[in-house]
CSV table of C-alpha atoms in Angstrom, one decimal:
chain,number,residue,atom,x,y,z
L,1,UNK,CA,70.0,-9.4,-101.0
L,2,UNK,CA,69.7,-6.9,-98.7
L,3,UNK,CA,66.6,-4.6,-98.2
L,4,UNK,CA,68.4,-1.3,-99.4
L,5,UNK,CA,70.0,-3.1,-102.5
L,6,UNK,CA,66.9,-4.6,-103.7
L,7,UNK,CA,65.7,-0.6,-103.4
L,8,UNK,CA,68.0,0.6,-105.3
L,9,UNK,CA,68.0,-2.2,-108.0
L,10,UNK,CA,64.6,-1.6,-108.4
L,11,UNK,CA,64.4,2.1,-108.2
L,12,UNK,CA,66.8,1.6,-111.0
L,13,UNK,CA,64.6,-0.4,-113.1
L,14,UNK,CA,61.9,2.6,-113.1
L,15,UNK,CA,64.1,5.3,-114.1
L,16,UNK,CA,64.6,3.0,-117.3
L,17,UNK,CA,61.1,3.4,-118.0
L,18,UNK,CA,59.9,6.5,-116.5
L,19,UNK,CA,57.0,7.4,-118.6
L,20,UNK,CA,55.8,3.7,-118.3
L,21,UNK,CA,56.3,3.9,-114.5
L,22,UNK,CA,54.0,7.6,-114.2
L,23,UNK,CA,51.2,6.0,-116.4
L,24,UNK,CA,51.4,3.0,-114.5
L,25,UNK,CA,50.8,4.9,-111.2
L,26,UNK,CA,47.9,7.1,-112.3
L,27,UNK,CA,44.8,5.0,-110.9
L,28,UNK,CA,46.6,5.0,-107.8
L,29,UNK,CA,47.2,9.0,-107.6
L,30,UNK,CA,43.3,9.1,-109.2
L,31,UNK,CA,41.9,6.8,-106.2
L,32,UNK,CA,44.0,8.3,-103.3
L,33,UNK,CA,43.1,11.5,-104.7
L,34,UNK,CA,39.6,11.0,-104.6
L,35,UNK,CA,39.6,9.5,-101.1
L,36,UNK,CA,41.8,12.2,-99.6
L,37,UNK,CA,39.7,15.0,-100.8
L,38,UNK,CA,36.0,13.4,-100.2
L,39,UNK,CA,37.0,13.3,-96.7
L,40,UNK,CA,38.4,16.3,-96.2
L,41,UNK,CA,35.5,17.9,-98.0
L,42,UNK,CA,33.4,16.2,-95.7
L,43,UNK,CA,35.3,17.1,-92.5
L,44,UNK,CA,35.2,20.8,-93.8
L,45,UNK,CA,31.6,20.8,-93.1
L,46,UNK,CA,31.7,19.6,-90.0
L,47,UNK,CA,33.9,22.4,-88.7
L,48,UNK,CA,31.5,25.0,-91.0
L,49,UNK,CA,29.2,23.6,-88.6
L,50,UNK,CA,30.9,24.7,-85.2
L,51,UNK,CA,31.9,27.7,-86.3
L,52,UNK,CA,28.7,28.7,-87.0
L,53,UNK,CA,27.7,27.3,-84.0
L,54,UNK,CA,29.9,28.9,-82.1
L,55,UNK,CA,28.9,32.4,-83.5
L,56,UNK,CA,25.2,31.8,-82.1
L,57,UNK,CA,26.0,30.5,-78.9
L,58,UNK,CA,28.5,27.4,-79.5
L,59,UNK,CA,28.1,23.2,-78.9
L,60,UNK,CA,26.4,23.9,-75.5
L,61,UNK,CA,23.4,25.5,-76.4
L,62,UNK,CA,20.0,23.8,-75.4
L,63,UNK,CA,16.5,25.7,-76.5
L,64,UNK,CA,13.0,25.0,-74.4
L,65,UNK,CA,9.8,26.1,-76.4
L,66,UNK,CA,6.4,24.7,-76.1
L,67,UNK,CA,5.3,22.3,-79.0
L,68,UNK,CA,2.8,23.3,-81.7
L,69,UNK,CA,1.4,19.6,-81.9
L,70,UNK,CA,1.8,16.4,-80.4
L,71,UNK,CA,2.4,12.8,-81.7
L,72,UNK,CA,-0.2,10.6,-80.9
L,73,UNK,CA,0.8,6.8,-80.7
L,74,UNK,CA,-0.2,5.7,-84.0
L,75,UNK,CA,1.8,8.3,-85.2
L,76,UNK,CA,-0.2,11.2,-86.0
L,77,UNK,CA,-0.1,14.5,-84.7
L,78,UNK,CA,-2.7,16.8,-82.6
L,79,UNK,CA,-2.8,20.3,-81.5
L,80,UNK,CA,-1.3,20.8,-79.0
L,81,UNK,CA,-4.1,22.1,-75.7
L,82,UNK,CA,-2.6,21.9,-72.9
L,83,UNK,CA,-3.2,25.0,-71.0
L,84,UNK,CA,0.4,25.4,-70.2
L,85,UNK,CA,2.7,27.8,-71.5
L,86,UNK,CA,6.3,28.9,-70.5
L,87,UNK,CA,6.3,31.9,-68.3
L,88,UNK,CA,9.4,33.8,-67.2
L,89,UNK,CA,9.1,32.7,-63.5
L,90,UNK,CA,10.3,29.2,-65.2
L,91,UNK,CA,13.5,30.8,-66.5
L,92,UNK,CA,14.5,31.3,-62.7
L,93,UNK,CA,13.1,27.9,-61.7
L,94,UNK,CA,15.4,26.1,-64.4
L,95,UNK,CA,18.7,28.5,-63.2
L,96,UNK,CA,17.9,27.8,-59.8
L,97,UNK,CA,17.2,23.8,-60.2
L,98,UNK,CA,20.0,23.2,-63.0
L,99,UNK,CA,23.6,22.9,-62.1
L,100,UNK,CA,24.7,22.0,-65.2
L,101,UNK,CA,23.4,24.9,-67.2
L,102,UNK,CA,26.1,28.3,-67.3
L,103,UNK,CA,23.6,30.2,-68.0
L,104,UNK,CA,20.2,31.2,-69.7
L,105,UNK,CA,17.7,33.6,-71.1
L,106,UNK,CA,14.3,34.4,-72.0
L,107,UNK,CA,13.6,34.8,-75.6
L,108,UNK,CA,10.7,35.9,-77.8
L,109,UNK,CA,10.8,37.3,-81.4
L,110,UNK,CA,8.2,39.4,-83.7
L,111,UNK,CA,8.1,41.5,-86.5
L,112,UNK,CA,7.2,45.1,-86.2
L,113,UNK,CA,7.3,48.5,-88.2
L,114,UNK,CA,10.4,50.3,-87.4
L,115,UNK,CA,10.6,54.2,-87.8
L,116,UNK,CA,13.7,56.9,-87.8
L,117,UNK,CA,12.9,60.3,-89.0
L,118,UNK,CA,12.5,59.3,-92.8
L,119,UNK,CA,13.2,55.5,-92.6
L,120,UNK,CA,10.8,53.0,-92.0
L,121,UNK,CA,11.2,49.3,-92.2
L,122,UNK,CA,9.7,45.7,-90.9
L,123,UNK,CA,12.2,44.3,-88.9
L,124,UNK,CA,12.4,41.4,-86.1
L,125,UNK,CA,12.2,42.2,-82.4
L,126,UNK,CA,13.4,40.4,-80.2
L,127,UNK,CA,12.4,40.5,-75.8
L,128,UNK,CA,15.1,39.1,-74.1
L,129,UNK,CA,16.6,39.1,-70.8
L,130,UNK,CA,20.1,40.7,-69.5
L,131,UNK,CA,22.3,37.2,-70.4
L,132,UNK,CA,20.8,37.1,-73.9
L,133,UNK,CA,24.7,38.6,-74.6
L,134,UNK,CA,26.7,35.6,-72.8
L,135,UNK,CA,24.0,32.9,-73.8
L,136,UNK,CA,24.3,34.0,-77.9
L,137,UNK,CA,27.6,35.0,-77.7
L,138,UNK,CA,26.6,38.8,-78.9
L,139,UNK,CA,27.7,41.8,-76.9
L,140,UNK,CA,27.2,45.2,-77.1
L,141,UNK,CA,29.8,46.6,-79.4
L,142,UNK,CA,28.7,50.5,-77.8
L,143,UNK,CA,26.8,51.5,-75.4
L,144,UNK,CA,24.9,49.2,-72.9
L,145,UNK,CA,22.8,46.4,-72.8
L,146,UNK,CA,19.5,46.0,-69.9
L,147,UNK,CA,20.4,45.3,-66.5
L,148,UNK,CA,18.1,43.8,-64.4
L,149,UNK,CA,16.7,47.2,-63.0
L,150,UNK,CA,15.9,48.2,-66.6
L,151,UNK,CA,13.5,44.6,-67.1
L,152,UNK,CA,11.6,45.5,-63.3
L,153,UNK,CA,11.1,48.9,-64.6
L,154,UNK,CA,10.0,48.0,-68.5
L,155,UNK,CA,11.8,50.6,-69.3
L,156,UNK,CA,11.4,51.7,-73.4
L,157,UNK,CA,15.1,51.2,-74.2
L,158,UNK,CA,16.8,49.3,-77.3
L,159,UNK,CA,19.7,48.0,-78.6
L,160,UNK,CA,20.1,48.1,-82.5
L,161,UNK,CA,22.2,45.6,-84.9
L,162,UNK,CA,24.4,47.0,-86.7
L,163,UNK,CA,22.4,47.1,-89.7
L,164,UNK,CA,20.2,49.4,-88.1
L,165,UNK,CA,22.4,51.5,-87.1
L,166,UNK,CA,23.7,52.2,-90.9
L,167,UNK,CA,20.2,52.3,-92.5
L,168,UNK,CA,18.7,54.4,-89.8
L,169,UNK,CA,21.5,56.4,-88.2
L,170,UNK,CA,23.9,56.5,-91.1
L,171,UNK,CA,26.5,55.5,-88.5
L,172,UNK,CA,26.1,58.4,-86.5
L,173,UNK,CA,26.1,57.9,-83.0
L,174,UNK,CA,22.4,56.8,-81.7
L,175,UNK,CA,22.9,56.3,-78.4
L,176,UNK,CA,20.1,58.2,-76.6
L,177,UNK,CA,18.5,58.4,-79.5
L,178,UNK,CA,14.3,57.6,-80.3
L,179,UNK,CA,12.9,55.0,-82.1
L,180,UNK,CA,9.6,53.8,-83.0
L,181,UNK,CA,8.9,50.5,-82.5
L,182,UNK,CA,5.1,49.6,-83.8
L,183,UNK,CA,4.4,53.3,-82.8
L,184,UNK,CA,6.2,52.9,-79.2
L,185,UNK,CA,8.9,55.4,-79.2
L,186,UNK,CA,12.0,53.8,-77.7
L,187,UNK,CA,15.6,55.1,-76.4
L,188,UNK,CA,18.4,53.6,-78.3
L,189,UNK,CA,21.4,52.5,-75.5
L,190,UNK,CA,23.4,50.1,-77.2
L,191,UNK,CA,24.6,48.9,-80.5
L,192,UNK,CA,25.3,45.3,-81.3
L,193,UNK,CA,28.5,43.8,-82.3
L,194,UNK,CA,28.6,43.4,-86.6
L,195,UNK,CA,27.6,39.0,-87.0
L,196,UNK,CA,27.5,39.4,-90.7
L,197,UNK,CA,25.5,37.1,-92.9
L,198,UNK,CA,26.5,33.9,-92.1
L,199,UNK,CA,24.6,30.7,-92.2
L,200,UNK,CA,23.6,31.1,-89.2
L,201,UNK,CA,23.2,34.5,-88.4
L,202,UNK,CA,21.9,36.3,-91.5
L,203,UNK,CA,19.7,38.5,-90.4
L,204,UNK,CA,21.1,39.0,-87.1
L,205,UNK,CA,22.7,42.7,-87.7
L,206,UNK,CA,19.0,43.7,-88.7
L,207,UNK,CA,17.3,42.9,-85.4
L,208,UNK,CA,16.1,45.3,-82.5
L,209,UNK,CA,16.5,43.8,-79.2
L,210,UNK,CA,14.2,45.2,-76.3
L,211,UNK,CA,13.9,43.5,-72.5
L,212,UNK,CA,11.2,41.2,-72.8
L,213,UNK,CA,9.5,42.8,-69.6
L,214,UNK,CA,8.8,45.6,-71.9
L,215,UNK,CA,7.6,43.5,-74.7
L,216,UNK,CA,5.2,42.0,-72.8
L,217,UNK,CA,3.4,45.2,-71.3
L,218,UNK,CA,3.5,47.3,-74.7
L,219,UNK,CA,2.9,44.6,-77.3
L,220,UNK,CA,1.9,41.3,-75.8
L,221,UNK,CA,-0.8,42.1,-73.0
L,222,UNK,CA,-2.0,38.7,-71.6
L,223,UNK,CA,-1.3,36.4,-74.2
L,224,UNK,CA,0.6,33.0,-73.6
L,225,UNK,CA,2.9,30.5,-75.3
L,226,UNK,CA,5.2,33.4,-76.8
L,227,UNK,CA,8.7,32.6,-74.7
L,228,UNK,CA,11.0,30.1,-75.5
L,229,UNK,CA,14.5,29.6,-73.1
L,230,UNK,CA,17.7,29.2,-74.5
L,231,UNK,CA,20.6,27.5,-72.4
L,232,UNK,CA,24.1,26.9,-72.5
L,233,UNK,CA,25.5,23.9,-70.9
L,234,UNK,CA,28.8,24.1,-68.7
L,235,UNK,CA,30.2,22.2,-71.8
L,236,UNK,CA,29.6,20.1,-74.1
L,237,UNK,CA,30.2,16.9,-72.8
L,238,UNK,CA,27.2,18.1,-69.8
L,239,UNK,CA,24.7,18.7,-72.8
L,240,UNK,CA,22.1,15.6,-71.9
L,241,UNK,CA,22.6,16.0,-68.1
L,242,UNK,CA,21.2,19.7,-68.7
L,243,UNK,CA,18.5,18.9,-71.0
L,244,UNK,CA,17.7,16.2,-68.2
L,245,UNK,CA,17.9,18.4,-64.9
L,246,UNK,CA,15.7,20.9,-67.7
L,247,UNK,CA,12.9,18.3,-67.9
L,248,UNK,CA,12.6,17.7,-64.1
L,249,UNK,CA,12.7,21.4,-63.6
L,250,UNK,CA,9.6,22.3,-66.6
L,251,UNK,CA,8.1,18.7,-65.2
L,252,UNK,CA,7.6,20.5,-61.0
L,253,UNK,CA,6.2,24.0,-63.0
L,254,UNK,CA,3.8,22.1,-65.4
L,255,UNK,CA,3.1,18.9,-64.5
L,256,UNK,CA,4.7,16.9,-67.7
L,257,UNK,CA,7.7,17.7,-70.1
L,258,UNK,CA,5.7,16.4,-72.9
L,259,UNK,CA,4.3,19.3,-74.2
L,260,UNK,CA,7.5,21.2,-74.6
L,261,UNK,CA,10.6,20.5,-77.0
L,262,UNK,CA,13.8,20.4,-76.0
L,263,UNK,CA,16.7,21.3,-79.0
L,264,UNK,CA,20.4,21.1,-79.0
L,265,UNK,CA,23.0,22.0,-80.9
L,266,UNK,CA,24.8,18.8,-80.0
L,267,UNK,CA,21.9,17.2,-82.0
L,268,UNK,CA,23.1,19.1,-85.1
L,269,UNK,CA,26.4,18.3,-84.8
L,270,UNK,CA,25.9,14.6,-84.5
L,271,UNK,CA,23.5,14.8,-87.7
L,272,UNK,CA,25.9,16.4,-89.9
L,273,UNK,CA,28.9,14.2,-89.0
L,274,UNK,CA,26.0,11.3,-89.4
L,275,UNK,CA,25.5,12.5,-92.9
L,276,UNK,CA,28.9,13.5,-93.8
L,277,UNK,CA,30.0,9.2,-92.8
L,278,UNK,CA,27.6,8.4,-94.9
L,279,UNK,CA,28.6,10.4,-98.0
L,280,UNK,CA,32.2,10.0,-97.6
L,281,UNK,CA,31.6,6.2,-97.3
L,282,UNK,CA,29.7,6.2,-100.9
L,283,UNK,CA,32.2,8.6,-102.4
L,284,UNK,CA,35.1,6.7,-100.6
L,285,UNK,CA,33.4,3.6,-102.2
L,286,UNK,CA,33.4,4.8,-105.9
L,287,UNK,CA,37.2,6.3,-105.5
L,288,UNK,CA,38.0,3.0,-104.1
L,289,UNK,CA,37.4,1.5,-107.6
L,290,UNK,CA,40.4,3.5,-108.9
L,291,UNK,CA,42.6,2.1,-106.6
L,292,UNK,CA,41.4,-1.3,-107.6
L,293,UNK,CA,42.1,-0.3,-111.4
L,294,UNK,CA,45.6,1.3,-110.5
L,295,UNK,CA,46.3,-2.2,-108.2
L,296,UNK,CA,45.8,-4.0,-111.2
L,297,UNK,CA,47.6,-1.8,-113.6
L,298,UNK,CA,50.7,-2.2,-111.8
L,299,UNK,CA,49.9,-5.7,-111.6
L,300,UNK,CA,50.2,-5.8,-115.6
L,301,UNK,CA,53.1,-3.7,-115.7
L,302,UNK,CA,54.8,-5.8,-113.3
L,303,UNK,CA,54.5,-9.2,-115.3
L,304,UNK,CA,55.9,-7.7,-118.5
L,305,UNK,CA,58.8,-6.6,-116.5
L,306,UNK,CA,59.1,-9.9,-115.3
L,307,UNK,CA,58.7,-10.7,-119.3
L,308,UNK,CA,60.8,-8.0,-120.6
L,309,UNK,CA,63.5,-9.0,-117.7
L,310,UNK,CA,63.6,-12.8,-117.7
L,311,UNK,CA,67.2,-13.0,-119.1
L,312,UNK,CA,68.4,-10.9,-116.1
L,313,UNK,CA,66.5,-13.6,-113.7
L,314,UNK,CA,68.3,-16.2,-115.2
L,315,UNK,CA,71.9,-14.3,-114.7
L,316,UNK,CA,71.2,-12.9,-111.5
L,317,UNK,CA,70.4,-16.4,-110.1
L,318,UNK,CA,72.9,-18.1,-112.5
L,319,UNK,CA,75.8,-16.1,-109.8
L,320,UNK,CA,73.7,-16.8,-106.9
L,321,UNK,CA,71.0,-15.0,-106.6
L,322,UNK,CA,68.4,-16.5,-104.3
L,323,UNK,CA,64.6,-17.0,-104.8
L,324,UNK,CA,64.0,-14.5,-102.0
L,325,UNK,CA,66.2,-11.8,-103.6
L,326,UNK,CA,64.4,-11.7,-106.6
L,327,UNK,CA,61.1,-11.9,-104.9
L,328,UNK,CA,62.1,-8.6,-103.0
L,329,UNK,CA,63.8,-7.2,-105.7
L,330,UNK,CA,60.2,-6.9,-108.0
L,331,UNK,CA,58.0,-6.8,-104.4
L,332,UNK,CA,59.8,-3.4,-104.1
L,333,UNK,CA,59.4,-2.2,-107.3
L,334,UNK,CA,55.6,-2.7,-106.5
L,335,UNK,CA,55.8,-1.3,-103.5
L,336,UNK,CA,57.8,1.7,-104.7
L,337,UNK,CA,55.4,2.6,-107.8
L,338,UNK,CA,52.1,2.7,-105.4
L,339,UNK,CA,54.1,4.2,-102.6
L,340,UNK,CA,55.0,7.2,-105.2
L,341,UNK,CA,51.3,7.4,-106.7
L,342,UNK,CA,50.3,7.5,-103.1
L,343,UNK,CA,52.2,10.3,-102.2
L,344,UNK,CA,51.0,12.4,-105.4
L,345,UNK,CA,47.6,11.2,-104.8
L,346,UNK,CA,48.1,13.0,-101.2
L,347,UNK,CA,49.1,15.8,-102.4
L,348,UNK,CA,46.9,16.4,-105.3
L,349,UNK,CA,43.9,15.4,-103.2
L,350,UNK,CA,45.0,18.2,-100.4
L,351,UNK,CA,45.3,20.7,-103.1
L,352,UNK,CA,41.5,19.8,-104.5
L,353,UNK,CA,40.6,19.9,-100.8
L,354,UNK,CA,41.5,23.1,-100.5
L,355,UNK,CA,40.5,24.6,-103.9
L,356,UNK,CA,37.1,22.9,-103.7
L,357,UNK,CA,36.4,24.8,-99.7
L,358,UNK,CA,37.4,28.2,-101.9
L,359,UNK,CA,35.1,27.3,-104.8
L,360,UNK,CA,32.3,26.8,-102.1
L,361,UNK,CA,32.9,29.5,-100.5
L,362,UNK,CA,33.0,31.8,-103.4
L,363,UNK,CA,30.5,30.3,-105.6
L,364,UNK,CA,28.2,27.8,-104.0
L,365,UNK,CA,27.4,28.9,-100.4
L,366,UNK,CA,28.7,32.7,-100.2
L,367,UNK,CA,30.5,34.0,-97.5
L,368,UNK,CA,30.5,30.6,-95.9
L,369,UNK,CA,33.7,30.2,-95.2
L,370,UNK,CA,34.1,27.0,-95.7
L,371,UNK,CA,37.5,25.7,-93.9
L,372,UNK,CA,40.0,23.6,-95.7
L,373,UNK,CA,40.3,20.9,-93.4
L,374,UNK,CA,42.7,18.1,-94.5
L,375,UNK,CA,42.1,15.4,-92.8
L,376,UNK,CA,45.6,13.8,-91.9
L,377,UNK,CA,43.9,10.7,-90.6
L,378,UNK,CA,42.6,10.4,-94.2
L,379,UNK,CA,45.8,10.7,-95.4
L,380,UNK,CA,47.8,8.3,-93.3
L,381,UNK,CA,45.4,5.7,-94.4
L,382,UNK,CA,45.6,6.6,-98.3
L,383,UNK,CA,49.4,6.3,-97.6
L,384,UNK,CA,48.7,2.6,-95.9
L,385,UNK,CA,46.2,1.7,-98.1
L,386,UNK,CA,48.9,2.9,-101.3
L,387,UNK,CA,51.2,0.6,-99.7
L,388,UNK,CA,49.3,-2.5,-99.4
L,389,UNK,CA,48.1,-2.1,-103.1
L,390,UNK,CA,51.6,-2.2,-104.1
L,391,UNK,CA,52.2,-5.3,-102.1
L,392,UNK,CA,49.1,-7.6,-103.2
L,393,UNK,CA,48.7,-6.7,-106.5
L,394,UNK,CA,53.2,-6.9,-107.0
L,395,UNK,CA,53.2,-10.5,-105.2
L,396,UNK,CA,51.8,-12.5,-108.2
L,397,UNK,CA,54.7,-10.8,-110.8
L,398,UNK,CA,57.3,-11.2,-107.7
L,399,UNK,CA,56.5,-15.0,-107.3
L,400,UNK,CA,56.3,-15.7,-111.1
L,401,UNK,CA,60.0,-14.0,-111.2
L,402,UNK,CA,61.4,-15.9,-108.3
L,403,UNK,CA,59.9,-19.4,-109.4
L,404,UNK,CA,62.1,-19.1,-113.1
L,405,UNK,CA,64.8,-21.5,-113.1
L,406,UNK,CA,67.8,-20.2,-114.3
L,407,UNK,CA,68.1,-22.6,-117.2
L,408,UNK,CA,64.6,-21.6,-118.5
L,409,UNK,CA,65.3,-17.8,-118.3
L,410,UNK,CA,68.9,-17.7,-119.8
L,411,UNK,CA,67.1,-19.5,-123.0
L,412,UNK,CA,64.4,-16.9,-123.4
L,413,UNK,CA,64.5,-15.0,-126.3
């Protein structure tokens, strides 16, 4: 028997029985379901991940601050007391040293009272230096941002997020406008670009931004161990040769590297996918036990076919039917019954995929965004995995068909 007549006998033999045939198939669709939508659940949250990423900066992005405390070798932790602290002079050092970094800024952050006119709020404020824009991925939406003439001079400028700019302008136009800033008064020149509140950026559109040259004359004096440096590699595949060539660089200012951290984002993103293995491997586990029940529900079905069809064997091989062409001939209809449950399974599971990114986004981790990421990989295997259920759970049936003698099976009743 050929392979495309033993597919059509036995595609034959389900439409007798369809409703037998669907409730046969359901731990299949159930299992592949499962495992199609775990994983691309999972992958979803990985790509959350650079997209957020990517809106503060993207894969690349390495930060250098000084440590608070310092692990001892039996594992506790001391203040840190080293008497050094980074300066801004370092920020040129690691630019200058650093071939693998694009680019970098000075950073610092504190909260002060914020006054327009009638407003008055406690908001973040951020020193910085003129490639805080390219390094964070944040530009100026209108207006300006410093240039380097406007950190030699300190000059009492700001650029506002656009938060500000609603509460305390009403989205007038507040370019050359005054703000007080902890009773500083300071000429608005820019507005920010809108970041909304993301994961990773709520809060952003509320900040005021000042060169940190200016911060450090009005409202830091002589005080140390308030700058941290934020990166960005050439790319991400040059992250740990930049955190590296950052090391030797703080290493010739300070003396040792060890009383400074070094973060990544690369570090993230390898303990989210870490994380997101390891649940897809538990959940993958449990949805695997579906398949299992499904393999051996079409197991069950399969031997009373056999039963139901034992006078059929006996004809079929009475006119010359060989042992191998009833073998294929119940093989496929394995085959065909997990192929089918596969396929549903695929489908369903893409559909929960992308109603469960919705659902998280709507209702679990607002304005997320949470990307529907099927994972085609995922589904390839379902569809492999479907397959090979069909053909060692439909082998025991197939063999018990083929090994009737015609004799026997023309006399059952």
């Amino acid at each position: 028997m050929q392979i495309t007549q033993g597919l059509s006998v036995g595609i034959s033999a389900l439409r007798r029985n369809k409703l037998r045939s669907v409730l046969t198939t359901l731990g299949i669709i159930i299992g592949i379901a499962a495992v199609v939508a775990v994983v691309s659940v999972g992958g979803g949250a990985e790509h959350l991940v650079l997209i957020e990423l990517e809106r503060t900066g993207g894969a690349g992005m390495i930060v250098c601050f000084r440590k608070e405390h310092i692990r001892r070798a039996d594992g506790s932790y001391t203040e840190n007391k080293h008497p050094e602290f980074l300066e801004l002079k370092d920020l040129s050092f690691i630019l200058e040293t650093c071939p693998s970094l694009k680019t970098a800024t000075a950073q610092s952050g504190m909260h002060r009272r914020i006054s327009h006119k009638h407003v008055n709020q406690s908001l973040q404020v951020h020193g910085v230096t003129p490639s805080f824009q390219e390094v964070n991925n944040w530009y100026v939406e209108n207006g300006r941002f410093f240039t380097d003439n406007d950190m030699e001079l300190r000059d009492p400028i700001c650029v506002i997020g656009s938060e500000v700019h609603k509460d305390f302008f009403d989205w007038t136009n507040p370019i050359g406008q005054e703000l007080k800033i902890g009773g500083e008064r300071f000429t608005v020149v820019g507005v920010m670009e809108a970041k909304g509140n993301q994961m990773a950026t709520e809060g952003w559109d509320n900040r005021v931004i000042i060169p940190i040259t200016t911060m450090q004359i009005r409202f830091i004096g002589k005080q140390k161990g308030w700058i941290a440096i934020f990166a960005q590699a050439v790319g991400y595949e040059k992250v740990e040769q930049a955190v590296a060539e950052i090391k030797v660089a703080i290493r010739q200012q300070h003396g040792d590297e060890k009383y400074f951290d070094f973060f990544t984002a690369k570090q993230v993103i390898q303990q989210v996918g870490n994380v997101s293995q390891i649940i897809q491997v538990l959940l993958g586990a449990v949805a695997s036990i579906a398949l299992f029940v499904g393999g051996i529900g079409i197991m069950n079905i399969m031997l009373v076919s056999v039963t139901e069809r034992t006078r059929e064997i006996g004809l079929r091989k009475a006119i010359g039917a060989r042992r191998i062409d009833i073998l294929l001939q119940f093989l496929i209809e394995a085959i065909v019954l997990s192929i089918c449950g596969g396929l549903i399974g695929i489908f369903i599971g893409s559909s929960l995929a992308t109603g469960s990114g919705w659902v998280i986004s709507k209702f679990l981790i607002k304005d997320a965004n949470w990307p529907a990421v099927v994972s085609v990989q995922a589904a390839v295997i379902a569809f492999c995995v479907s397959a090979f259920i069909g053909v060692f759970f439909g082998i025991y049936p197939a063999n018990k068909a083929a090994g009737l003698t015609p004799t026997e099976a023309l006399r059952h009743e």
